[in-house]
PDB file of C-alpha atoms and ligand atoms in Angstrom:
ATOM      1  CA  MET A  49       6.921  14.009  -4.947  1.00  0.00           C
ATOM      2  CA  LYS A  50       5.543  15.873  -1.952  1.00  0.00           C
ATOM      3  CA  ASN A  51       8.246  17.238   0.320  1.00  0.00           C
ATOM      4  CA  ASP A  52       6.769  16.431   3.714  1.00  0.00           C
ATOM      5  CA  CYS A  53       5.376  13.031   2.724  1.00  0.00           C
ATOM      6  CA  LEU A  54       6.843   9.923   4.374  1.00  0.00           C
ATOM      7  CA  PHE A  55       5.914   7.554   1.539  1.00  0.00           C
ATOM      8  CA  CYS A  56       7.239   9.927  -1.139  1.00  0.00           C
ATOM      9  CA  ALA A  57      10.535   9.873   0.805  1.00  0.00           C
ATOM     10  CA  ILE A  58      10.454   6.051   0.946  1.00  0.00           C
ATOM     11  CA  ILE A  59       9.753   5.829  -2.805  1.00  0.00           C
ATOM     12  CA  ALA A  60      12.669   8.209  -3.442  1.00  0.00           C
ATOM     13  CA  GLY A  61      14.954   6.018  -1.302  1.00  0.00           C
ATOM     14  CA  GLU A  62      15.565   8.822   1.194  1.00  0.00           C
ATOM     15  CA  ILE A  63      14.124   6.626   3.951  1.00  0.00           C
ATOM     16  CA  PRO A  64      15.084   2.935   3.850  1.00  0.00           C
ATOM     17  CA  SER A  65      12.424   0.280   3.363  1.00  0.00           C
ATOM     18  CA  LYS A  66      12.260  -3.448   2.696  1.00  0.00           C
ATOM     19  CA  LYS A  67      11.233  -3.555  -0.945  1.00  0.00           C
ATOM     20  CA  VAL A  68       8.879  -6.247  -2.220  1.00  0.00           C
ATOM     21  CA  TYR A  69       8.340  -4.961  -5.756  1.00  0.00           C
ATOM     22  CA  GLU A  70       8.828  -1.847  -7.878  1.00  0.00           C
ATOM     23  CA  ASP A  71       7.929  -0.674 -11.354  1.00  0.00           C
ATOM     24  CA  GLU A  72       7.426   2.696 -13.034  1.00  0.00           C
ATOM     25  CA  GLN A  73       4.014   3.225 -11.458  1.00  0.00           C
ATOM     26  CA  CYS A  74       4.135   1.735  -7.990  1.00  0.00           C
ATOM     27  CA  TYR A  75       6.314   0.652  -5.088  1.00  0.00           C
ATOM     28  CA  ALA A  76       5.644  -2.172  -2.611  1.00  0.00           C
ATOM     29  CA  PHE A  77       7.394  -2.606   0.742  1.00  0.00           C
ATOM     30  CA  TYR A  78       6.912  -4.384   4.053  1.00  0.00           C
ATOM     31  CA  ASP A  79       5.074  -2.506   6.784  1.00  0.00           C
ATOM     32  CA  ILE A  80       7.336  -1.431   9.655  1.00  0.00           C
ATOM     33  CA  GLU A  81       4.714  -2.538  12.192  1.00  0.00           C
ATOM     34  CA  PRO A  82       3.221  -5.715  10.705  1.00  0.00           C
ATOM     35  CA  GLN A  83      -0.330  -6.608  11.707  1.00  0.00           C
ATOM     36  CA  ALA A  84      -0.135 -10.114  10.219  1.00  0.00           C
ATOM     37  CA  PRO A  85       2.663 -12.603   9.365  1.00  0.00           C
ATOM     38  CA  THR A  86       2.679 -11.087   5.868  1.00  0.00           C
ATOM     39  CA  HIS A  87       1.962  -7.359   5.731  1.00  0.00           C
ATOM     40  CA  PHE A  88       3.142  -5.163   2.912  1.00  0.00           C
ATOM     41  CA  LEU A  89       2.005  -1.881   1.406  1.00  0.00           C
ATOM     42  CA  VAL A  90       1.514  -1.037  -2.258  1.00  0.00           C
ATOM     43  CA  VAL A  91       1.686   2.666  -3.094  1.00  0.00           C
ATOM     44  CA  PRO A  92       1.426   4.605  -6.331  1.00  0.00           C
ATOM     45  CA  LYS A  93       4.635   6.529  -7.024  1.00  0.00           C
ATOM     46  CA  GLU A  94       2.487   9.549  -7.823  1.00  0.00           C
ATOM     47  CA  HIS A  95       1.487  11.391  -4.657  1.00  0.00           C
ATOM     48  CA  ILE A  96      -2.270  10.936  -4.204  1.00  0.00           C
ATOM     49  CA  CYS A  97      -3.238  11.798  -0.657  1.00  0.00           C
ATOM     50  CA  CYS A  98      -6.099   9.339  -0.199  1.00  0.00           C
ATOM     51  CA  ALA A  99      -8.779   7.265  -1.913  1.00  0.00           C
ATOM     52  CA  ALA A 100     -11.130  10.250  -1.883  1.00  0.00           C
ATOM     53  CA  LYS A 101      -8.823  11.922  -4.420  1.00  0.00           C
ATOM     54  CA  ILE A 102      -9.063   9.139  -6.992  1.00  0.00           C
ATOM     55  CA  ASP A 103     -10.689  10.417 -10.156  1.00  0.00           C
ATOM     56  CA  GLU A 104     -10.630   9.774 -13.896  1.00  0.00           C
ATOM     57  CA  SER A 105      -7.199  11.411 -14.209  1.00  0.00           C
ATOM     58  CA  ASN A 106      -5.425   8.992 -11.862  1.00  0.00           C
ATOM     59  CA  SER A 107      -7.610   5.892 -11.391  1.00  0.00           C
ATOM     60  CA  SER A 108      -5.616   3.686 -13.763  1.00  0.00           C
ATOM     61  CA  VAL A 109      -2.819   3.453 -11.192  1.00  0.00           C
ATOM     62  CA  VAL A 110      -5.276   1.927  -8.730  1.00  0.00           C
ATOM     63  CA  ALA A 111      -6.067  -0.883 -11.158  1.00  0.00           C
ATOM     64  CA  HIS A 112      -2.345  -1.308 -11.648  1.00  0.00           C
ATOM     65  CA  CYS A 113      -1.774  -1.591  -7.885  1.00  0.00           C
ATOM     66  CA  PHE A 114      -4.348  -4.392  -7.711  1.00  0.00           C
ATOM     67  CA  GLU A 115      -2.689  -6.195 -10.619  1.00  0.00           C
ATOM     68  CA  VAL A 116       0.620  -5.901  -8.791  1.00  0.00           C
ATOM     69  CA  ILE A 117      -0.897  -7.197  -5.552  1.00  0.00           C
ATOM     70  CA  ALA A 118      -2.144 -10.316  -7.354  1.00  0.00           C
ATOM     71  CA  LYS A 119       1.281 -10.821  -8.932  1.00  0.00           C
ATOM     72  CA  ILE A 120       3.202 -10.378  -5.662  1.00  0.00           C
ATOM     73  CA  CYS A 121       0.868 -12.686  -3.736  1.00  0.00           C
ATOM     74  CA  LYS A 122       1.266 -15.365  -6.393  1.00  0.00           C
ATOM     75  CA  GLU A 123       5.049 -15.034  -6.180  1.00  0.00           C
ATOM     76  CA  LEU A 124       4.983 -15.186  -2.370  1.00  0.00           C
ATOM     77  CA  GLY A 125       2.668 -18.210  -2.468  1.00  0.00           C
ATOM     78  CA  VAL A 126      -0.026 -16.297  -0.602  1.00  0.00           C
ATOM     79  CA  GLU A 127      -3.468 -17.535  -1.668  1.00  0.00           C
ATOM     80  CA  SER A 128      -5.750 -15.758   0.796  1.00  0.00           C
ATOM     81  CA  TYR A 129      -5.285 -12.186   1.810  1.00  0.00           C
ATOM     82  CA  ARG A 130      -7.018  -8.992   2.807  1.00  0.00           C
ATOM     83  CA  ILE A 131      -6.511  -5.684   0.998  1.00  0.00           C
ATOM     84  CA  VAL A 132      -7.181  -2.636   3.177  1.00  0.00           C
ATOM     85  CA  ASN A 133      -7.289   1.048   2.413  1.00  0.00           C
ATOM     86  CA  ASN A 134      -7.872   3.543   5.211  1.00  0.00           C
ATOM     87  CA  CYS A 135      -9.215   6.853   3.905  1.00  0.00           C
ATOM     88  CA  GLY A 136      -9.251   9.776   6.301  1.00  0.00           C
ATOM     89  CA  ASP A 137      -8.597  10.197  10.009  1.00  0.00           C
ATOM     90  CA  GLN A 138     -11.650   8.404  11.374  1.00  0.00           C
ATOM     91  CA  ALA A 139     -10.861   5.355   9.253  1.00  0.00           C
ATOM     92  CA  GLY A 140      -7.333   5.291  10.690  1.00  0.00           C
ATOM     93  CA  GLN A 141      -5.283   6.743   7.844  1.00  0.00           C
ATOM     94  CA  THR A 142      -2.032   7.937   9.399  1.00  0.00           C
ATOM     95  CA  VAL A 143       0.089   8.430   6.259  1.00  0.00           C
ATOM     96  CA  LYS A 144      -1.561  10.768   3.766  1.00  0.00           C
ATOM     97  CA  HIS A 145      -0.258   9.062   0.623  1.00  0.00           C
ATOM     98  CA  LEU A 146      -2.616   6.505  -0.943  1.00  0.00           C
ATOM     99  CA  HIS A 147      -1.607   2.975  -0.023  1.00  0.00           C
ATOM    100  CA  PHE A 148      -3.081  -0.496   0.015  1.00  0.00           C
ATOM    101  CA  HIS A 149      -2.287  -2.788   2.919  1.00  0.00           C
ATOM    102  CA  VAL A 150      -1.983  -6.459   2.019  1.00  0.00           C
ATOM    103  CA  LEU A 151      -2.377  -8.718   5.059  1.00  0.00           C
ATOM    104  CA  ALA A 152      -2.081 -12.497   5.119  1.00  0.00           C
ATOM    105  CA  GLY A 153      -0.992 -15.495   7.138  1.00  0.00           C
ATOM    106  CA  ARG A 154      -3.581 -15.447   9.907  1.00  0.00           C
ATOM    107  CA  ASP A 155      -7.342 -15.693  10.313  1.00  0.00           C
ATOM    108  CA  MET A 156      -9.027 -12.325   9.708  1.00  0.00           C
ATOM    109  CA  THR A 157     -12.078 -11.099  11.572  1.00  0.00           C
ATOM    110  CA  TRP A 158     -15.168  -9.623  10.008  1.00  0.00           C
ATOM    111  CA  PRO A 159     -16.481  -7.002  10.559  1.00  0.00           C
ATOM    112  CA  PRO A 160     -13.157  -5.227  11.016  1.00  0.00           C
ATOM    113  CA  GLY A 161     -12.657  -3.215  14.191  1.00  0.00           C
TER     114      GLY A 161
HETATM  115  P1  LIG B  43      -2.380   3.855   7.568  1.00  0.00           P
HETATM  116  O1  LIG B  43      -2.522   3.897   9.065  1.00  0.00           O
HETATM  117  O2  LIG B  43      -2.146   5.235   7.025  1.00  0.00           O
HETATM  118  O3  LIG B  43      -3.460   3.104   6.857  1.00  0.00           O
HETATM  119  O4  LIG B  43      -1.091   2.992   7.288  1.00  0.00           O
HETATM  120  C1  LIG B  43       0.207   3.492   7.399  1.00  0.00           C
HETATM  121  C2  LIG B  43       1.109   2.314   7.593  1.00  0.00           C
HETATM  122  O5  LIG B  43       2.433   2.738   7.349  1.00  0.00           O
HETATM  123  C3  LIG B  43       1.069   1.721   9.009  1.00  0.00           C
HETATM  124  O6  LIG B  43       0.687   0.354   8.946  1.00  0.00           O
HETATM  125  C4  LIG B  43       2.494   1.905   9.503  1.00  0.00           C
HETATM  126  O7  LIG B  43       2.948   0.833  10.287  1.00  0.00           O
HETATM  127  C5  LIG B  43       3.281   2.050   8.230  1.00  0.00           C
HETATM  128  N1  LIG B  43       4.486   2.868   8.371  1.00  0.00           N
HETATM  129  C6  LIG B  43       4.581   4.062   9.006  1.00  0.00           C
HETATM  130  N2  LIG B  43       5.832   4.536   8.919  1.00  0.00           N
HETATM  131  C7  LIG B  43       6.545   3.617   8.210  1.00  0.00           C
HETATM  132  C8  LIG B  43       7.908   3.540   7.793  1.00  0.00           C
HETATM  133  O8  LIG B  43       8.739   4.419   8.042  1.00  0.00           O
HETATM  134  N3  LIG B  43       8.280   2.434   7.090  1.00  0.00           N
HETATM  135  C9  LIG B  43       7.395   1.430   6.784  1.00  0.00           C
HETATM  136  N4  LIG B  43       7.864   0.390   6.095  1.00  0.00           N
HETATM  137  N5  LIG B  43       6.097   1.477   7.156  1.00  0.00           N
HETATM  138  C10 LIG B  43       5.684   2.553   7.861  1.00  0.00           C
HETATM  139 ZN1  LIG B  44       3.522  11.153  -1.009  1.00  0.00          ZN
END
């Protein structure tokens, strides 16, 4: 856990969140400012600051997050969805703890803005 990290605090339960799913490796919760009718975040419990810091020592949790996303979407009855990861400031990453956005329930544009 990183002391000044918002998502570490959410995972620890120090900041309330609307939980979707949890296991030993990851935590999923609804985004506070949803950008689609369904919008939740899946985060590794381990503090990894961004996708650029994924390497052979920690990449298995990324595969696990994607497994969990498929499982949650099936349970929610969501068949089509977009998974987004913003890495770095220019890409729009505001919380420096690796997370995957899962957005669904509306038409998505491509290319993204
Ligand atoms: P990023 O911009 O880093 O890709 O995504 C961060 C996301 O975290 C944003 O979509 C933002 O709405 C969400 N967020 C920021 N603070 C909180 C919070 O306190 N609770 C929840 N549930 N989501 C948050
Ligand atoms: Zn963190």
